[in-house]
Amino acid sequence: MSDNHGHHGHGHGHGHGVSAHADRRHLGGALALIAAFMAVEVVIGVIAGSLALISDAGHMLTDAMAIVLALVAMRIAARPPRGGFTYGLKRAEIISAQANGITLLLLAAYFTVEGVRRLIEPPHVEGLFVVVTGLAGIAVNVAATWLLSRADRSSLNVEGAFQHILNDLYAFIATTLAGVVVWLTGWARADAIAALIVAALMSKAGWGLVRAAGRVFMEAAPAEVNPAEVGRQIAALDTVVEVHDLHIWEVTSGYAALSAHVLVTPGADCHAARLAAECLLREGPGIMHTTLQVDHASPGSHAFDDDGALRRLVQHCADPHGPTHHSLRRDEMAAGDGHAGHRCAAPGE
């Protein structure tokens, strides 16, 4: 391939510190604990007349559904790329996380309305039943939370299930404290207050999941990666004079991808520039899946403006997107050998 033509490099990587098999095993164990206790809690909540207990049971039902959804999503996401799905079905995990976040928000809304109603008209609550069931629920949820904490929480899918279980643990703690107050003082409104506290915690966790999953769906860069800084770092590499059409996005949580057009000085080694950029991206922001088109820039008498700043050297693509990042290598450009930069073909050419 001629040095004047684009060079493309691809690096692939997507891995976590915990195996998918181990993740499924941890989620399966948590599901068994949750399902068994949920049935017991529904019965006791009805007998005791406790909204906090019934709300916990309802939340545990969504916990079980969240874990089942996470397990199904993991199976789907593991399928290899096929046909039109060139990334496979990895975003099934993001759909699962989004669903879990929305479920938490809906539950929070319901328990807020019901909690306010019971603050106004508090029903009779059997405090002792609530305390005993709450303590048992804390033990079950501590075990389930521990199991899920051992799975790979860098996956939004696993994190969604984890947040459900963790919020249920908070709910049981609040419920138990409310049961103690009702049992010792007879103040039934403590039960409704506990439900409102749990609703607030659900809202926080749910919104966090919805927002994080939404970033992936909207193809935003990972929250910890600054695209402008990445562009500046690539442009600062030896022989690189311009970076444009820089795109960074997440295929799924923990799987970032990047594409960019990189212009180097005339006569420079395009392959060496690509390898240097890939190394920078791998060791810096940790982006393993990259597609870089490296071409020679076109020097010219009008390369620099009156203030000595490098102008855009060539209209490299018909429809460039985003900001352009460039270095100020005046001496290198002045010594250029006159090679013309490769231009992307316009539509219809």
Coordinates of C-alpha atoms in Angstrom, one line a residue:
M1 CA 0.0 0.0 0.0
S2 CA 1.4 3.4 -0.9
D3 CA 2.3 5.8 1.9
N4 CA -0.1 8.3 0.4
H5 CA -3.1 6.0 1.1
G6 CA -5.0 5.5 4.3
H7 CA -3.7 2.9 6.8
H8 CA -6.2 1.3 9.1
G9 CA -5.4 -0.4 12.4
H10 CA -7.7 -2.4 14.6
G11 CA -7.2 -3.5 18.1
H12 CA -9.8 -5.5 19.9
G13 CA -10.4 -6.2 23.6
H14 CA -13.2 -6.7 26.0
G15 CA -12.6 -8.4 29.2
H16 CA -13.3 -8.2 32.9
G17 CA -11.6 -9.5 35.9
V18 CA -14.4 -12.0 36.7
S19 CA -15.4 -14.7 34.3
A20 CA -18.9 -14.7 32.8
H21 CA -19.5 -18.2 34.2
A22 CA -18.6 -17.0 37.7
D23 CA -20.9 -14.0 37.2
R24 CA -23.8 -16.3 36.3
R25 CA -23.1 -18.5 39.3
H26 CA -23.1 -15.6 41.7
L27 CA -26.3 -14.2 40.2
G28 CA -28.0 -17.6 40.4
G29 CA -27.1 -18.0 44.1
A30 CA -28.5 -14.6 44.9
L31 CA -31.7 -15.4 42.9
A32 CA -32.4 -18.5 44.9
L33 CA -32.0 -16.6 48.2
I34 CA -34.3 -13.8 47.1
A35 CA -37.0 -16.0 45.7
A36 CA -37.2 -18.2 48.9
F37 CA -37.4 -15.3 51.3
M38 CA -39.8 -13.2 49.2
A39 CA -42.6 -15.8 49.5
V40 CA -42.2 -15.8 53.3
E41 CA -42.2 -12.0 53.5
V42 CA -45.4 -11.6 51.5
V43 CA -47.3 -13.8 53.9
I44 CA -45.9 -12.0 57.0
G45 CA -46.4 -8.6 55.6
V46 CA -50.1 -9.3 55.0
I47 CA -50.6 -10.7 58.5
A48 CA -48.7 -7.8 60.1
G49 CA -50.4 -5.1 58.0
S50 CA -47.0 -3.5 57.3
L51 CA -46.6 -1.4 54.1
A52 CA -42.8 -1.4 54.7
L53 CA -42.8 -5.2 54.6
I54 CA -45.1 -5.5 51.6
S55 CA -43.0 -2.8 49.8
D56 CA -39.9 -4.8 50.6
A57 CA -41.5 -8.0 49.2
G58 CA -42.5 -6.1 46.0
H59 CA -39.0 -4.8 45.7
M60 CA -37.7 -8.3 46.2
L61 CA -39.9 -9.4 43.3
T62 CA -38.3 -6.9 41.1
D63 CA -34.9 -8.0 42.5
A64 CA -35.6 -11.5 41.3
M65 CA -36.8 -10.2 37.9
A66 CA -33.7 -8.0 37.7
I67 CA -31.4 -11.0 38.3
V68 CA -33.3 -13.1 35.7
L69 CA -33.1 -10.3 33.2
A70 CA -29.4 -9.9 33.9
L71 CA -28.8 -13.6 33.4
V72 CA -30.8 -13.6 30.1
A73 CA -29.0 -10.5 28.9
M74 CA -25.6 -12.1 29.7
R75 CA -26.5 -15.1 27.6
I76 CA -27.7 -13.0 24.7
A77 CA -24.6 -10.7 24.9
A78 CA -22.3 -13.7 24.7
R79 CA -23.5 -14.6 21.2
P80 CA -20.9 -13.9 18.5
P81 CA -21.3 -11.2 15.8
R82 CA -23.5 -12.3 13.0
G83 CA -25.3 -10.8 10.0
G84 CA -26.1 -7.2 10.5
F85 CA -25.1 -7.2 14.2
T86 CA -21.4 -6.6 13.7
Y87 CA -20.8 -6.0 17.4
G88 CA -22.9 -9.0 18.3
L89 CA -25.7 -8.4 20.8
K90 CA -23.5 -6.9 23.6
R91 CA -26.0 -4.0 24.2
A92 CA -28.5 -6.5 25.5
E93 CA -26.8 -5.9 28.8
I94 CA -27.4 -2.2 28.6
I95 CA -31.1 -2.8 27.8
S96 CA -31.2 -4.9 31.0
A97 CA -29.6 -2.1 33.0
Q98 CA -32.0 0.5 31.6
A99 CA -35.0 -1.7 32.5
N100 CA -33.7 -2.2 36.0
G101 CA -33.2 1.5 36.5
I102 CA -36.7 2.3 35.2
T103 CA -38.2 -0.4 37.5
L104 CA -36.5 1.2 40.5
L105 CA -37.9 4.6 39.6
L106 CA -41.5 3.3 39.1
L107 CA -41.3 1.5 42.5
A108 CA -40.0 4.6 44.1
A109 CA -43.0 6.6 42.8
Y110 CA -45.5 4.0 44.0
F111 CA -44.0 3.7 47.5
T112 CA -43.8 7.5 47.8
V113 CA -47.5 7.9 47.0
E114 CA -48.5 5.0 49.3
G115 CA -46.2 6.2 52.1
V116 CA -47.7 9.7 52.0
R117 CA -51.2 8.2 52.2
R118 CA -50.2 6.2 55.2
L119 CA -48.7 9.2 56.9
I120 CA -52.0 10.9 56.7
E121 CA -54.1 7.8 57.7
P122 CA -51.7 5.4 59.5
P123 CA -53.0 1.8 59.7
H124 CA -52.4 -0.6 62.5
V125 CA -49.0 -2.3 62.2
E126 CA -47.7 -5.4 64.2
G127 CA -44.3 -4.1 65.2
L128 CA -42.9 -7.5 66.4
F129 CA -43.7 -9.2 63.1
V130 CA -42.0 -6.4 61.3
V131 CA -38.8 -6.6 63.5
V132 CA -38.4 -10.4 63.2
T133 CA -39.0 -10.4 59.4
G134 CA -36.8 -7.4 58.9
L135 CA -33.8 -9.0 60.7
A136 CA -34.2 -12.2 58.6
G137 CA -34.4 -10.0 55.5
I138 CA -31.2 -8.2 56.5
A139 CA -29.4 -11.5 56.8
V140 CA -30.7 -12.8 53.4
N141 CA -29.9 -9.5 51.6
V142 CA -26.4 -9.3 53.1
A143 CA -25.7 -12.8 51.7
A144 CA -27.2 -11.8 48.3
T145 CA -25.3 -8.5 48.2
W146 CA -22.1 -10.3 49.0
L147 CA -22.6 -12.8 46.1
L148 CA -23.3 -10.0 43.6
S149 CA -20.4 -7.9 44.9
R150 CA -18.1 -10.7 43.8
A151 CA -19.4 -10.5 40.2
D152 CA -18.1 -8.0 37.7
R153 CA -19.8 -4.8 38.6
S154 CA -18.0 -2.9 35.8
S155 CA -20.9 -4.3 33.7
L156 CA -23.9 -2.1 33.9
N157 CA -26.0 -5.2 33.6
V158 CA -24.6 -6.7 36.8
E159 CA -24.6 -3.3 38.5
G160 CA -28.3 -3.0 37.8
A161 CA -29.0 -6.3 39.6
F162 CA -26.6 -5.3 42.4
Q163 CA -28.3 -1.9 43.0
H164 CA -31.7 -3.7 43.3
I165 CA -30.3 -6.0 46.0
L166 CA -28.4 -3.3 47.8
N167 CA -31.5 -1.0 47.9
D168 CA -33.5 -4.0 49.3
L169 CA -30.9 -4.3 52.1
Y170 CA -31.3 -0.6 52.9
A171 CA -35.1 -1.2 52.9
F172 CA -34.9 -4.0 55.4
I173 CA -32.7 -1.9 57.7
A174 CA -35.2 0.9 57.6
T175 CA -38.1 -1.5 58.0
T176 CA -36.5 -3.1 61.0
L177 CA -35.9 0.2 62.7
A178 CA -39.5 1.3 62.0
G179 CA -40.7 -2.0 63.4
V180 CA -38.8 -1.4 66.6
V181 CA -40.3 2.1 66.9
V182 CA -43.9 0.7 66.3
W183 CA -43.3 -2.2 68.7
L184 CA -42.0 -0.1 71.5
T185 CA -44.0 3.1 71.1
G186 CA -47.0 2.2 69.0
W187 CA -46.3 5.1 66.6
A188 CA -47.5 3.5 63.3
R189 CA -46.3 6.4 61.1
A190 CA -42.7 5.2 61.5
D191 CA -43.6 2.4 59.0
A192 CA -44.6 4.9 56.4
I193 CA -41.5 7.1 57.0
A194 CA -39.3 4.0 56.5
A195 CA -41.1 3.3 53.1
L196 CA -40.4 6.9 52.1
I197 CA -36.7 6.6 52.9
V198 CA -36.5 3.5 50.9
A199 CA -38.3 5.2 48.0
A200 CA -35.7 8.0 48.1
L201 CA -32.8 5.5 47.9
M202 CA -34.5 3.7 45.0
S203 CA -34.9 7.0 43.1
K204 CA -31.2 7.7 43.5
A205 CA -30.1 4.3 42.3
G206 CA -32.6 4.1 39.5
W207 CA -31.7 7.5 38.1
G208 CA -28.0 6.5 38.2
L209 CA -28.6 3.4 36.2
V210 CA -30.9 5.1 33.6
R211 CA -28.4 7.9 33.1
A212 CA -25.4 5.6 32.7
A213 CA -27.3 3.3 30.3
G214 CA -28.6 6.4 28.4
R215 CA -25.0 7.5 27.8
V216 CA -24.2 4.2 26.1
F217 CA -27.4 4.3 24.0
M218 CA -26.5 7.9 22.9
E219 CA -23.0 6.7 22.1
A220 CA -21.3 9.1 24.5
A221 CA -17.7 8.6 25.4
P222 CA -17.1 6.7 28.7
A223 CA -17.6 9.1 31.6
E224 CA -14.0 8.8 32.6
V225 CA -12.6 9.6 29.2
N226 CA -12.2 13.2 27.9
P227 CA -12.3 13.1 24.0
A228 CA -10.7 16.5 23.7
E229 CA -7.8 15.5 25.8
V230 CA -7.4 12.2 23.9
G231 CA -7.3 14.2 20.6
R232 CA -4.6 16.6 22.0
Q233 CA -2.5 13.6 23.2
I234 CA -2.6 11.9 19.8
A235 CA -1.8 15.2 18.1
A236 CA 1.2 15.6 20.3
L237 CA 2.8 12.4 19.1
D238 CA 5.9 12.6 16.9
T239 CA 5.1 13.3 13.2
V240 CA 1.4 13.8 13.8
V241 CA 0.1 17.2 12.7
E242 CA -3.7 16.8 12.8
V243 CA -6.4 14.6 14.3
H244 CA -10.0 15.0 13.2
D245 CA -13.2 12.9 12.9
L246 CA -12.4 11.6 16.4
H247 CA -15.2 9.4 17.8
I248 CA -15.2 7.6 21.2
W249 CA -18.1 5.5 22.3
E250 CA -19.1 2.5 24.3
V251 CA -20.4 -0.7 22.7
T252 CA -21.4 -1.9 26.1
S253 CA -20.1 -1.0 29.6
G254 CA -16.4 -1.6 29.9
Y255 CA -16.0 -1.9 26.1
A256 CA -14.9 1.4 24.6
A257 CA -14.2 1.9 20.9
L258 CA -12.5 4.8 19.0
S259 CA -12.1 5.8 15.4
A260 CA -10.2 8.8 14.1
H261 CA -8.4 10.3 11.1
V262 CA -4.8 11.1 11.7
L263 CA -2.6 13.3 9.4
V264 CA 1.2 13.0 9.7
T265 CA 4.0 15.0 8.1
P266 CA 4.9 14.2 4.5
G267 CA 7.3 11.3 4.3
A268 CA 6.6 10.1 7.8
D269 CA 6.0 6.4 8.5
C270 CA 2.2 6.0 8.7
H271 CA 2.4 2.6 10.2
A272 CA 4.7 3.8 13.0
A273 CA 2.4 6.7 13.8
R274 CA -0.6 4.3 14.0
L275 CA 1.2 1.9 16.3
A276 CA 2.3 4.9 18.5
A277 CA -1.3 6.1 18.7
E278 CA -2.7 2.6 19.5
C279 CA -0.1 2.2 22.3
L280 CA -1.1 5.6 23.7
L281 CA -4.8 4.7 23.7
R282 CA -4.2 1.3 25.2
E283 CA -2.0 2.5 28.0
G284 CA -3.7 5.8 28.6
P285 CA -7.5 5.7 28.5
G286 CA -7.5 1.9 28.1
I287 CA -9.2 1.8 24.7
M288 CA -8.4 -1.5 23.0
H289 CA -10.8 -1.4 20.1
T290 CA -9.5 1.3 17.7
T291 CA -9.8 2.1 14.0
L292 CA -7.3 4.7 12.9
Q293 CA -6.9 6.0 9.3
V294 CA -3.4 7.6 9.0
D295 CA -2.5 9.7 5.9
H296 CA 0.1 12.2 4.9
A297 CA -0.8 15.9 5.3
S298 CA -0.4 18.2 2.3
P299 CA 2.1 21.0 2.9
G300 CA 1.6 24.3 1.2
S301 CA 2.5 27.9 1.2
H302 CA -0.6 28.8 3.1
A303 CA -0.2 26.1 5.8
F304 CA 0.2 28.8 8.5
D305 CA -1.7 31.9 9.1
D306 CA -0.2 35.3 10.0
D307 CA 0.1 34.4 13.7
G308 CA 2.1 31.3 12.9
A309 CA -0.8 28.9 13.8
L310 CA -1.2 25.8 11.7
R311 CA -4.3 26.0 9.4
R312 CA -6.3 23.0 8.3
L313 CA -3.9 21.4 5.9
V314 CA -6.3 19.6 3.7
Q315 CA -10.0 18.9 3.4
H316 CA -9.4 15.3 4.3
C317 CA -13.0 14.1 4.3
A318 CA -16.1 15.3 2.6
D319 CA -18.0 15.5 5.8
P320 CA -15.7 15.8 8.8
H321 CA -17.3 15.8 12.3
G322 CA -16.2 17.3 15.6
P323 CA -13.3 19.5 16.5
T324 CA -9.9 19.3 14.8
H325 CA -6.8 18.8 17.0
H326 CA -3.4 19.8 15.6
S327 CA 0.2 20.4 16.6
L328 CA 2.5 23.3 15.7
R329 CA 5.2 21.5 13.7
R330 CA 6.2 24.4 11.5
D331 CA 9.7 23.2 10.8
E332 CA 8.6 19.7 9.9
M333 CA 5.9 21.1 7.5
A334 CA 8.4 23.5 5.9
A335 CA 10.7 20.6 5.2
G336 CA 7.9 18.6 3.6
D337 CA 8.6 16.7 0.4
G338 CA 5.5 17.9 -1.4
H339 CA 3.5 14.6 -1.2
A340 CA -0.2 15.3 -1.5
G341 CA -2.5 14.2 1.3
H342 CA -5.0 11.4 0.6
R343 CA -8.5 12.6 0.5
C344 CA -11.6 10.5 1.4
A345 CA -13.8 10.1 -1.7
A346 CA -16.9 12.3 -1.6
P347 CA -20.3 10.6 -2.0
G348 CA -20.7 9.5 -5.6
E349 CA -17.1 9.6 -6.6

